[in-house]
Each structure stands twice: as C-alpha cells, then as structure tokens.
Coordinates of N, CA and C in Angstrom, one line a residue:
M1 N 19.2 -26.9 3.5 CA 18.3 -26.0 2.6 C 17.7 -25.7 3.7
I2 N 18.0 -26.1 5.3 CA 17.1 -25.5 6.0 C 17.2 -24.0 6.7
Q3 N 18.1 -23.9 6.5 CA 18.3 -22.0 7.0 C 18.3 -21.5 5.9
F4 N 17.8 -21.7 4.9 CA 16.9 -21.4 3.0 C 15.1 -20.9 3.4
K5 N 15.1 -22.8 4.3 CA 13.7 -22.3 4.8 C 13.2 -21.5 6.3
F6 N 13.8 -21.9 6.6 CA 13.9 -21.0 8.2 C 13.7 -19.6 8.2
L7 N 15.0 -18.9 6.8 CA 14.7 -18.1 6.1 C 13.1 -17.8 5.2
G8 N 12.8 -17.8 4.9 CA 11.4 -18.7 4.3 C 10.4 -17.4 5.5
I9 N 10.6 -18.7 6.6 CA 9.4 -18.9 6.9 C 9.3 -17.1 8.2
L10 N 10.6 -16.6 8.0 CA 11.1 -15.5 8.7 C 10.1 -14.5 7.4
M11 N 10.9 -14.3 6.9 CA 10.0 -13.7 5.5 C 8.5 -12.9 5.8
G12 N 7.8 -14.8 5.5 CA 6.3 -15.0 5.7 C 6.1 -14.2 6.9
V13 N 6.5 -14.2 7.8 CA 6.4 -13.5 9.1 C 6.2 -12.0 9.4
A14 N 7.7 -11.9 8.9 CA 7.2 -10.5 8.3 C 6.5 -9.5 7.2
V15 N 5.5 -9.9 6.5 CA 4.5 -10.2 5.7 C 3.0 -10.3 6.2
R16 N 3.0 -11.1 7.6 CA 2.0 -11.3 8.0 C 1.4 -11.1 9.1
T17 N 2.7 -10.1 9.3 CA 2.4 -9.3 11.3 C 3.8 -8.2 10.7
K18 N 3.9 -7.7 9.5 CA 3.9 -6.1 9.1 C 4.9 -6.3 9.9
K19 N 5.6 -6.6 9.7 CA 7.2 -5.0 11.2 C 8.8 -6.4 9.7
P20 N 9.1 -5.6 9.7 CA 9.6 -5.6 8.6 C 11.5 -5.9 9.0
L21 N 11.3 -6.3 7.7 CA 13.3 -7.0 7.8 C 14.4 -6.0 7.5
D22 N 15.4 -6.2 8.2 CA 16.7 -5.0 7.5 C 17.7 -6.8 6.8
L23 N 16.1 -7.1 5.2 CA 17.1 -7.7 4.9 C 17.8 -7.2 3.8
H24 N 19.1 -7.8 2.9 CA 19.3 -6.8 2.0 C 19.7 -7.9 0.0
L25 N 18.7 -8.8 -0.6 CA 19.1 -9.9 -1.5 C 18.8 -8.9 -2.4
A26 N 20.1 -9.3 -3.2 CA 19.9 -9.1 -5.0 C 19.2 -9.4 -5.6
P27 N 18.4 -7.9 -6.2 CA 17.4 -7.8 -6.9 C 17.2 -8.6 -7.5
L28 N 17.7 -9.6 -8.6 CA 17.3 -11.3 -9.0 C 16.7 -11.8 -8.1
V29 N 17.1 -12.0 -7.0 CA 16.0 -13.1 -5.8 C 14.8 -12.9 -6.3
W30 N 13.8 -11.3 -5.8 CA 13.4 -10.8 -5.2 C 12.2 -11.4 -6.3
K31 N 13.7 -11.3 -7.8 CA 12.5 -11.3 -9.0 C 11.6 -12.6 -9.2
Q32 N 13.1 -14.0 -8.8 CA 13.0 -15.4 -8.1 C 11.5 -15.2 -7.5
L33 N 11.5 -15.0 -6.8 CA 10.7 -15.2 -5.1 C 8.9 -15.2 -5.5
C34 N 9.4 -13.7 -7.0 CA 7.4 -13.4 -7.6 C 7.5 -14.3 -9.5
C35 N 8.9 -15.7 -9.4 CA 8.3 -16.5 -9.8 C 8.5 -15.4 -11.9
I36 N 8.9 -13.9 -11.4 CA 8.8 -13.5 -12.6 C 10.9 -14.0 -13.7
P37 N 10.2 -14.1 -15.2 CA 11.4 -15.2 -15.7 C 13.2 -13.4 -15.9
L38 N 13.8 -14.1 -15.7 CA 15.2 -13.6 -15.6 C 15.4 -13.1 -16.4
Q39 N 16.6 -12.0 -17.3 CA 17.1 -11.4 -18.6 C 18.6 -11.9 -17.7
L40 N 19.6 -11.0 -18.9 CA 20.6 -10.2 -19.4 C 20.9 -9.4 -18.1
E41 N 19.6 -9.0 -18.3 CA 20.2 -7.4 -17.0 C 20.2 -7.7 -16.0
D42 N 19.2 -8.4 -15.2 CA 18.8 -9.0 -14.2 C 21.0 -8.9 -13.6
L43 N 21.3 -9.7 -14.5 CA 22.7 -10.8 -14.3 C 23.2 -9.2 -14.9
E44 N 23.8 -8.7 -15.3 CA 24.4 -7.2 -16.0 C 24.0 -6.7 -13.8
E45 N 23.1 -6.9 -14.1 CA 22.9 -5.5 -12.5 C 23.7 -6.3 -11.0
V46 N 23.9 -7.3 -11.0 CA 24.6 -8.0 -10.1 C 26.0 -8.8 -10.4
D47 N 26.3 -8.3 -11.0 CA 28.2 -8.6 -11.5 C 28.4 -8.0 -13.4
L48 N 28.4 -6.6 -13.0 CA 28.8 -5.6 -14.6 C 29.9 -6.6 -15.1
L49 N 30.9 -6.7 -14.2 CA 32.1 -7.5 -15.1 C 32.1 -8.4 -15.5
Y50 N 31.3 -9.2 -15.6 CA 31.0 -11.0 -15.7 C 30.4 -10.7 -17.5
V51 N 29.5 -10.0 -17.1 CA 28.6 -10.1 -18.0 C 29.4 -9.4 -19.0
Q52 N 30.5 -8.2 -18.8 CA 31.2 -7.3 -20.2 C 31.7 -8.4 -20.3
T53 N 32.6 -9.4 -19.7 CA 33.6 -11.0 -19.7 C 32.7 -11.1 -20.5
L54 N 31.6 -11.8 -21.1 CA 31.0 -12.7 -21.5 C 30.2 -12.5 -22.9
K55 N 30.6 -11.1 -22.5 CA 29.6 -9.9 -24.7 C 31.6 -9.9 -24.3
S56 N 32.2 -10.3 -24.3 CA 33.8 -9.5 -24.8 C 34.3 -10.5 -25.8
I57 N 34.2 -12.1 -25.4 CA 33.9 -13.2 -26.0 C 32.9 -13.5 -27.0
L58 N 32.0 -13.1 -26.7 CA 31.1 -13.8 -27.9 C 30.9 -12.5 -29.2
H59 N 31.3 -11.0 -28.7 CA 31.8 -10.8 -30.0 C 33.4 -10.0 -30.0
I60 N 34.1 -11.6 -29.7 CA 35.5 -11.6 -30.0 C 36.7 -10.9 -31.7
E61 N 35.7 -11.4 -31.9 CA 36.2 -11.0 -33.6 C 36.0 -9.5 -34.4
D62 N 35.8 -8.7 -32.9 CA 35.1 -6.9 -32.9 C 36.9 -6.4 -32.9
S63 N 37.4 -7.4 -32.2 CA 39.2 -7.5 -31.5 C 39.6 -7.6 -33.2
G64 N 39.6 -8.4 -33.8 CA 40.0 -9.1 -34.5 C 40.8 -10.4 -34.2
I65 N 39.9 -10.5 -33.6 CA 40.5 -12.3 -33.1 C 39.9 -13.3 -34.2
T66 N 41.5 -14.2 -34.1 CA 41.0 -14.8 -35.5 C 40.5 -16.5 -34.4
E67 N 40.0 -17.0 -35.7 CA 39.9 -19.2 -34.5 C 41.7 -19.1 -34.3
D68 N 42.6 -18.5 -34.4 CA 43.7 -19.2 -34.5 C 44.4 -19.0 -34.1
S69 N 43.9 -17.2 -33.2 CA 44.1 -16.6 -31.7 C 43.7 -17.3 -31.0
F70 N 42.7 -17.0 -31.5 CA 41.3 -17.4 -30.2 C 42.3 -17.3 -28.7
H71 N 42.6 -18.7 -28.7 CA 43.0 -18.7 -27.2 C 44.5 -19.2 -26.8
E72 N 44.9 -17.7 -27.0 CA 46.3 -16.9 -26.8 C 45.1 -15.6 -26.1
M73 N 43.7 -15.0 -26.6 CA 43.2 -13.6 -25.9 C 43.1 -14.3 -24.8
I74 N 41.9 -15.6 -25.0 CA 41.0 -16.3 -23.6 C 41.5 -17.3 -23.2
P75 N 42.2 -17.2 -21.2 CA 42.6 -17.9 -21.4 C 42.0 -19.4 -20.9
L76 N 40.6 -19.3 -21.1 CA 39.9 -20.6 -20.7 C 40.2 -21.5 -21.9
D77 N 39.1 -22.7 -21.5 CA 40.0 -23.9 -23.2 C 38.5 -24.4 -22.7
S78 N 38.3 -24.1 -21.8 CA 37.2 -24.7 -22.0 C 35.4 -24.5 -20.9
F79 N 34.6 -25.9 -20.7 CA 33.4 -24.7 -21.0 C 32.5 -25.2 -19.1
V80 N 33.7 -24.5 -18.6 CA 33.8 -23.4 -16.8 C 33.9 -22.0 -17.0
G81 N 32.9 -21.5 -15.8 CA 32.5 -20.0 -15.6 C 32.6 -20.0 -14.2
Q82 N 32.4 -18.3 -14.1 CA 32.5 -18.1 -12.3 C 31.0 -18.0 -12.1
S83 N 31.0 -18.1 -10.6 CA 30.1 -18.0 -9.7 C 30.6 -17.8 -9.2
A84 N 28.1 -17.0 -8.3 CA 28.5 -16.5 -7.9 C 29.2 -16.6 -6.4
D85 N 30.2 -16.7 -5.6 CA 31.0 -17.2 -5.0 C 32.5 -16.4 -5.4
G86 N 32.4 -17.0 -6.6 CA 34.0 -16.2 -7.1 C 34.6 -17.3 -7.8
K87 N 33.6 -18.9 -7.9 CA 34.4 -20.0 -7.5 C 34.0 -20.6 -9.0
M88 N 35.5 -20.9 -9.8 CA 35.0 -21.6 -11.3 C 34.6 -23.0 -11.2
V89 N 33.9 -23.5 -11.6 CA 33.2 -24.0 -11.9 C 32.6 -25.2 -13.2
P90 N 32.3 -25.9 -13.4 CA 31.1 -25.9 -15.1 C 29.7 -25.9 -14.7
I91 N 30.2 -25.4 -16.1 CA 28.3 -24.7 -16.8 C 27.3 -25.6 -16.6
I92 N 28.2 -26.5 -17.3 CA 27.2 -27.2 -17.6 C 27.2 -28.6 -17.4
P93 N 26.9 -29.0 -16.7 CA 27.5 -31.2 -17.3 C 29.0 -32.0 -17.5
G94 N 29.7 -32.8 -17.0 CA 30.6 -32.3 -17.6 C 31.7 -31.3 -18.1
G95 N 31.5 -30.3 -17.7 CA 31.6 -28.8 -18.4 C 33.2 -29.2 -18.6
G96 N 34.3 -29.6 -17.6 CA 35.2 -29.2 -17.5 C 35.5 -29.7 -19.2
S97 N 35.4 -30.7 -19.3 CA 36.0 -31.8 -20.4 C 35.5 -30.8 -22.0
I98 N 34.6 -30.2 -21.7 CA 34.1 -29.6 -22.7 C 34.8 -28.8 -23.4
P99 N 35.3 -28.2 -24.6 CA 37.0 -27.2 -25.0 C 36.0 -26.5 -25.0
L100 N 36.6 -25.2 -25.1 CA 35.9 -24.1 -25.5 C 36.5 -24.1 -27.3
S101 N 36.3 -23.6 -27.5 CA 36.8 -23.0 -28.8 C 35.5 -21.6 -29.7
F102 N 36.9 -21.6 -30.5 CA 36.1 -19.8 -31.4 C 35.0 -19.7 -31.6
S103 N 35.0 -22.0 -32.4 CA 32.8 -21.6 -32.7 C 31.8 -22.1 -31.7
N104 N 32.5 -22.5 -31.2 CA 31.6 -22.6 -29.8 C 31.8 -21.7 -28.6
R105 N 31.4 -20.6 -29.3 CA 32.1 -19.0 -27.8 C 30.9 -18.4 -28.2
K106 N 29.6 -18.9 -28.5 CA 27.8 -18.3 -28.7 C 27.4 -19.1 -27.3
E107 N 27.5 -20.4 -28.2 CA 27.1 -21.5 -26.8 C 27.2 -21.2 -25.3
Y108 N 28.9 -21.2 -25.9 CA 29.0 -21.0 -24.3 C 29.0 -20.0 -23.5
V109 N 29.0 -19.0 -24.3 CA 27.9 -17.8 -23.6 C 26.8 -17.3 -22.9
E110 N 26.2 -18.7 -23.9 CA 24.6 -18.5 -23.7 C 24.0 -19.5 -22.2
R111 N 25.7 -20.4 -22.5 CA 25.4 -21.3 -20.8 C 25.6 -20.9 -20.1
A112 N 26.5 -20.0 -19.5 CA 27.1 -19.3 -18.8 C 26.1 -18.1 -18.5
V113 N 25.6 -17.4 -19.1 CA 24.9 -16.5 -18.6 C 23.2 -17.1 -17.9
E114 N 22.9 -18.7 -18.2 CA 22.1 -19.8 -18.2 C 22.1 -19.9 -16.7
Y115 N 23.6 -21.0 -16.3 CA 24.4 -20.6 -15.6 C 24.0 -19.7 -13.9
R116 N 24.0 -18.8 -14.1 CA 24.7 -17.5 -13.4 C 22.2 -17.6 -13.4
L117 N 22.0 -17.2 -13.6 CA 20.7 -16.2 -14.1 C 19.8 -18.2 -12.7
H118 N 20.1 -19.2 -13.1 CA 20.0 -20.2 -11.9 C 20.1 -20.8 -11.6
E119 N 21.8 -20.4 -10.4 CA 22.5 -21.7 -10.1 C 21.5 -22.2 -8.4
I120 N 20.6 -20.4 -7.9 CA 20.2 -20.9 -6.6 C 19.1 -20.4 -6.8
D121 N 18.7 -21.7 -7.6 CA 17.1 -22.0 -8.0 C 16.3 -22.7 -6.6
R122 N 18.2 -23.7 -6.2 CA 17.2 -24.7 -4.8 C 16.6 -23.3 -3.8
Q123 N 18.0 -22.9 -3.5 CA 18.1 -21.8 -2.5 C 16.5 -20.7 -2.4
V124 N 17.3 -20.5 -3.7 CA 15.3 -19.8 -4.1 C 14.1 -20.7 -3.6
A125 N 13.5 -22.0 -4.0 CA 12.7 -22.4 -3.8 C 12.6 -23.1 -2.4
A126 N 13.7 -23.4 -1.6 CA 13.4 -23.7 -0.3 C 13.1 -22.5 0.7
V127 N 13.1 -21.1 0.9 CA 13.0 -19.9 0.6 C 11.2 -19.5 -0.1
R128 N 10.8 -20.2 -0.6 CA 10.0 -20.2 -1.0 C 8.8 -21.0 -0.1
E129 N 9.3 -22.6 0.1 CA 9.3 -23.2 0.7 C 7.6 -22.5 2.2
G130 N 9.5 -22.5 2.8 CA 9.1 -22.0 4.3 C 7.8 -21.0 4.2
M131 N 8.3 -19.4 3.3 CA 7.5 -18.8 2.8 C 5.4 -19.3 3.0
S132 N 6.2 -20.5 2.2 CA 4.2 -21.1 2.1 C 4.1 -21.0 3.4
W133 N 4.5 -21.7 4.1 CA 3.8 -21.9 6.5 C 2.9 -20.6 6.3
I134 N 4.0 -19.8 6.7 CA 2.9 -18.3 7.1 C 1.8 -18.1 5.9
V135 N 2.2 -17.2 4.6 CA 1.9 -16.5 3.7 C 1.8 -17.4 2.4
P136 N 0.3 -17.1 1.8 CA -0.1 -17.9 0.8 C 0.8 -17.9 -0.7
V137 N 2.2 -18.7 -0.9 CA 2.3 -18.3 -1.5 C 2.7 -18.6 -3.8
P138 N 0.7 -18.9 -3.8 CA 0.7 -18.6 -5.7 C 0.6 -17.2 -5.3
L139 N 0.6 -16.4 -4.2 CA 0.0 -14.7 -4.5 C 1.3 -14.1 -5.4
L140 N 3.1 -14.2 -4.9 CA 3.5 -14.2 -4.4 C 3.8 -13.9 -6.9
S141 N 3.1 -14.8 -7.5 CA 3.4 -14.2 -8.8 C 2.4 -12.6 -9.1
L142 N 1.4 -12.5 -7.5 CA 1.1 -11.0 -8.7 C 1.2 -9.9 -8.5
L143 N 2.8 -10.0 -7.6 CA 3.3 -9.4 -7.5 C 4.6 -8.7 -8.1
T144 N 5.1 -7.5 -8.5 CA 6.0 -7.3 -8.6 C 7.0 -7.1 -7.7
A145 N 8.2 -7.5 -8.4 CA 9.6 -8.0 -7.0 C 10.0 -6.6 -5.7
Q146 N 10.1 -5.1 -6.7 CA 9.8 -4.3 -6.2 C 9.1 -4.0 -4.7
Q147 N 7.0 -5.2 -5.4 CA 5.4 -4.6 -4.5 C 6.6 -5.9 -3.1
L148 N 6.7 -7.4 -3.6 CA 7.0 -8.2 -2.3 C 8.9 -8.0 -1.3
E149 N 9.8 -7.0 -1.9 CA 11.0 -6.8 -0.8 C 9.9 -5.8 0.0
Q150 N 8.4 -4.6 -0.6 CA 8.5 -4.0 0.7 C 8.0 -4.1 1.3
M151 N 7.0 -5.2 0.8 CA 6.5 -6.0 1.7 C 7.3 -7.0 3.4
V152 N 7.9 -7.3 2.6 CA 9.4 -8.2 3.5 C 10.0 -7.5 4.0
C153 N 10.7 -5.7 3.8 CA 11.6 -5.1 3.8 C 10.8 -3.4 5.3
G154 N 10.0 -3.4 4.3 CA 9.8 -2.4 3.9 C 10.2 -1.0 3.7
M155 N 10.4 0.6 4.0 CA 11.0 1.1 3.2 C 12.5 1.7 3.9
P156 N 13.2 1.5 2.9 CA 14.7 1.2 3.4 C 14.9 3.0 3.5
E157 N 14.1 3.8 3.3 CA 15.0 5.6 4.4 C 13.9 5.2 5.1
I158 N 14.5 5.8 6.6 CA 13.3 6.7 7.7 C 13.3 8.1 7.1
C159 N 12.2 8.6 6.6 CA 11.5 9.7 7.1 C 10.7 10.3 7.7
C160 N 11.5 11.7 7.5 CA 10.3 12.1 9.2 C 8.7 12.4 8.9
E161 N 9.0 12.8 7.2 CA 8.2 13.0 7.8 C 6.7 12.3 7.8
V162 N 7.0 10.9 7.6 CA 5.8 9.6 8.6 C 6.0 9.2 9.9
L163 N 7.6 9.9 10.1 CA 8.0 9.7 11.1 C 6.6 10.8 12.4
K164 N 6.5 11.8 12.2 CA 5.3 12.9 11.9 C 3.4 12.9 12.4
K165 N 3.9 11.7 10.6 CA 2.3 11.5 10.9 C 1.9 9.9 12.4
V166 N 3.7 9.6 12.7 CA 2.9 8.3 13.9 C 3.3 8.8 14.9
V167 N 3.5 9.8 14.9 CA 4.1 10.3 17.2 C 3.2 11.2 17.6
R168 N 2.6 10.8 18.8 CA 2.8 10.6 19.9 C 2.7 12.3 20.7
Y169 N 2.4 13.2 21.0 CA 2.7 14.5 22.2 C 1.7 14.2 23.6
R170 N 2.6 14.5 24.3 CA 2.2 14.5 25.4 C 2.2 15.3 26.2
E171 N 1.3 16.4 26.8 CA 1.6 17.6 27.6 C 2.8 18.6 26.7
V172 N 2.4 18.7 25.5 CA 3.9 19.5 24.7 C 2.3 18.9 23.5
D173 N 3.5 20.3 22.3 CA 2.2 20.3 21.8 C 3.6 20.2 20.0
E174 N 3.7 20.5 19.0 CA 4.1 20.1 18.4 C 4.9 21.2 17.5
Q175 N 4.2 22.6 18.1 CA 4.5 23.9 18.3 C 5.8 24.4 19.5
H176 N 6.1 23.8 19.9 CA 6.6 23.8 21.3 C 8.2 23.4 20.4
A177 N 8.2 24.8 21.4 CA 10.3 24.9 20.5 C 11.1 23.8 20.9
L178 N 10.9 23.3 21.3 CA 11.6 22.2 22.0 C 11.4 20.7 20.9
V179 N 10.0 20.6 20.5 CA 9.0 19.9 19.4 C 10.7 20.0 18.3
Q180 N 10.8 21.3 18.1 CA 10.4 22.2 16.3 C 12.3 21.5 16.5
W181 N 12.9 21.5 17.1 CA 14.4 22.3 17.1 C 14.5 20.0 17.2
F182 N 13.5 18.9 17.8 CA 13.9 18.2 17.9 C 13.6 17.7 16.5
W183 N 12.3 18.2 15.8 CA 12.4 17.7 14.7 C 14.0 17.4 13.5
Q184 N 13.5 19.0 14.1 CA 15.4 19.8 12.4 C 16.5 18.9 13.1
T185 N 16.2 18.3 14.1 CA 17.8 18.1 14.7 C 17.6 16.5 14.4
L186 N 16.5 15.9 13.5 CA 16.2 14.4 13.6 C 16.4 14.5 12.2
E187 N 15.9 15.5 10.6 CA 16.6 16.0 9.8 C 17.1 16.3 9.4
E188 N 18.8 16.7 10.1 CA 19.9 17.2 9.5 C 20.1 15.4 10.1
F189 N 20.1 14.1 10.3 CA 20.9 13.3 10.3 C 21.0 12.8 9.7
S190 N 21.8 11.9 8.8 CA 21.6 11.0 7.8 C 21.1 10.1 8.2
N191 N 20.8 8.7 7.1 CA 19.7 7.5 7.0 C 20.1 6.7 8.4
E192 N 21.2 6.6 8.0 CA 21.8 5.9 9.0 C 21.5 6.3 10.6
E193 N 21.7 7.0 10.6 CA 21.8 8.8 11.9 C 19.9 7.5 12.4
R194 N 19.0 8.1 11.6 CA 17.8 8.5 12.1 C 17.7 6.3 11.8
V195 N 17.8 5.4 11.6 CA 18.0 4.3 11.2 C 18.1 4.1 13.6
L196 N 19.7 4.2 13.2 CA 19.9 3.9 14.8 C 19.0 5.0 16.3
F197 N 18.8 5.9 15.1 CA 17.6 7.0 16.8 C 16.2 5.3 16.2
M198 N 16.0 5.2 15.3 CA 14.5 4.1 15.6 C 15.2 3.5 16.6
R199 N 16.0 2.3 16.5 CA 17.0 1.3 17.2 C 15.9 1.9 18.5
F200 N 16.2 2.3 19.0 CA 16.3 3.4 19.7 C 15.0 3.4 19.6
V201 N 14.4 4.2 20.3 CA 12.8 4.5 20.7 C 11.6 3.6 20.3
S202 N 12.2 3.0 19.6 CA 11.3 1.5 19.0 C 11.6 -0.2 19.2
G203 N 12.6 0.1 18.2 CA 14.2 -2.0 18.5 C 14.3 -2.1 17.0
R204 N 13.3 -1.5 16.3 CA 13.5 -1.7 14.8 C 13.7 -0.6 14.0
S205 N 14.9 -1.1 12.9 CA 15.5 -0.5 11.9 C 14.7 0.1 10.7
R206 N 13.3 -0.7 10.6 CA 12.6 -0.7 9.2 C 11.3 0.0 9.2
L207 N 10.1 0.9 8.5 CA 9.7 1.3 8.6 C 8.7 0.6 7.6
P208 N 6.9 -0.5 8.0 CA 6.1 -0.8 7.0 C 6.5 0.3 5.6
A209 N 5.6 -0.1 4.3 CA 6.4 0.5 3.4 C 4.4 1.3 3.8
N210 N 3.3 0.3 4.3 CA 2.4 1.7 4.2 C 2.4 2.3 5.5
T211 N 2.1 3.6 5.7 CA 2.4 4.4 7.3 C 1.2 4.3 7.6
A212 N 0.2 3.2 7.7 CA -1.1 2.5 8.5 C -1.0 1.7 9.2
D213 N 0.4 0.3 9.1 CA 0.6 -0.2 9.1 C 1.9 -0.4 10.1
I214 N 2.4 0.5 10.2 CA 2.9 1.3 11.8 C 2.4 1.0 13.1
S215 N 1.8 0.1 13.7 CA 1.3 0.1 15.5 C 2.3 1.0 15.9
Q216 N 2.8 0.6 15.8 CA 3.9 1.0 17.6 C 4.6 2.5 16.9
R217 N 3.9 3.4 17.7 CA 4.1 4.6 17.6 C 5.1 5.8 19.0
F218 N 5.8 6.2 18.5 CA 6.3 6.3 19.2 C 6.7 8.0 20.4
Q219 N 6.2 8.2 21.2 CA 5.7 9.3 21.6 C 6.4 10.2 22.0
I220 N 6.6 11.8 22.3 CA 7.2 13.3 23.0 C 7.0 13.6 23.8
M221 N 7.1 13.1 24.6 CA 6.5 14.0 26.3 C 7.8 15.2 26.8
K222 N 6.7 15.7 27.6 CA 7.5 16.9 28.6 C 7.7 16.3 29.8
V223 N 8.9 16.5 30.0 CA 8.8 15.8 32.0 C 9.9 17.0 32.5
D224 N 9.0 17.2 33.0 CA 9.1 18.4 34.4 C 10.4 17.8 34.4
R225 N 11.2 19.1 34.8 CA 12.9 18.3 35.9 C 12.4 18.7 37.1
V226 N 13.5 17.6 38.0 CA 12.8 16.8 38.8 C 14.2 17.6 40.0
S227 N 14.3 18.1 40.4 CA 16.1 18.3 41.6 C 16.3 17.1 42.6
G228 N 17.5 16.4 42.6 CA 17.8 15.4 43.1 C 17.6 15.8 45.0
P229 N 17.7 15.0 45.5 CA 17.7 15.0 47.2 C 18.6 15.9 48.1
T230 N 18.1 16.5 47.8 CA 19.8 17.5 49.0 C 20.6 17.3 50.6
Q231 N 20.9 17.8 50.9 CA 21.8 17.0 51.8 C 21.0 17.7 53.2
T232 N 21.0 16.8 54.4 CA 20.1 17.8 54.7 C 21.6 17.4 56.3
D233 N 21.5 18.8 56.6 CA 22.9 18.6 58.2 C 22.3 17.8 59.7

C-alpha cells in the first residue's frame, strides 16, 4: 500500500501548494475520499455493462426464465463476479463454493454490488492516510467529491478568459495586433493544444480552480528583432 500512501501525499501537497495534479480517478473514488456513501448509480457510472448484467439476473423472470431454465441462461454457478480489473473472483468469502440459484439470485446481486462498491476500500484508506500527513483529512468530509477533485486536480479545461486575467504584458498592450492574433489563435486551439501551450509556458497542464491561486503568471512581451552579425571583408 506504500504507493497509495505516496499518492495521498502528492494529493495533499497539491491541495496545500495549490499546484494541481493531472490525475484521473473514477468519481466514486473521490466520493470515498470524502466519506460519502456509495450507491448503485456510482458503480453504474464506471461499469454500466456489469450493472446491466446484474439487473438482468435480478429480474430474469421478466424474460420468462424459470428456476428450471435458470442455469441454461446464466453462465454462473457460484457466488463469483467480475472485479474492476475484469477477473472473476469470489464476491464473498468462500463464494466459489456457494451455488448460485434462481432463489438466491437477489442475494447474489446485492453481494456483487457490495463487493464492487467496496473493492478498493483499503487502497482509498491508504490514500487518505498519505493525505493526512499534509492536510487535515477530517475536513474532507465537509467537501463534495467535485470540490475535492477540483482542489487536487484543478480545472480540466484551459480557459482563455482565465489566462487573460493572469497574463502580464511588457512593452506591448492587449490592443496590439500581434496580441489580438495570439489570443485568437489560442481560442481556436483545442483544449489538448492549450494544455500543451500551458506546459510550454509554465510547466503545468492544469490551472487551479480559483484564479486567485494562480501565482505563476506568463508574460507576453515585445522583442525587437535584432539582425544577425554581418560578415566583414
């Protein structure tokens, strides 16, 4: 779990220093970090096909399937299910030896959902422990998942209007034709291209959620063209 604690430390540093990380975690992970109870909808958001499969097992009688034909339609014969990495694993201790039947399918679905929603509890706890070394973790429960994600990762979109608020002009003003062309070009960029631009001028790929937290500003300056050295006879 050391790597997850280290990730938590990095996330805590990002919050404390207001230097966002380009980090992509499932929405349910952010909820768990904030101690927000998970629902079936959270699993559906990350694995819709699996949830649909479980629902079809739960309501299989709607398709005319009876106890006699249950195993002809369902390829599972015990309490095993698909994990987040696609492997078939027992969803409860000893699940591989517990038969799945028409009569206990409701319990199977409940157990399968419970397993998937809490599959990474230990990893999330390790991340929270790492964060606790940098920031007061109990305060995370006061945040929404979206708020925490923005504090750690900043804004996913590089907005030109935000950049205009933090730019500095030297020996040129915003009305200059070259400056106008610059902003016009940047606005025509895709977000991926603007991310590359930000990496070039600042070394970062995301902006803090709060504009006031942008301490590093980039500059647009006028540079006089200097002719190269001339060769003397």
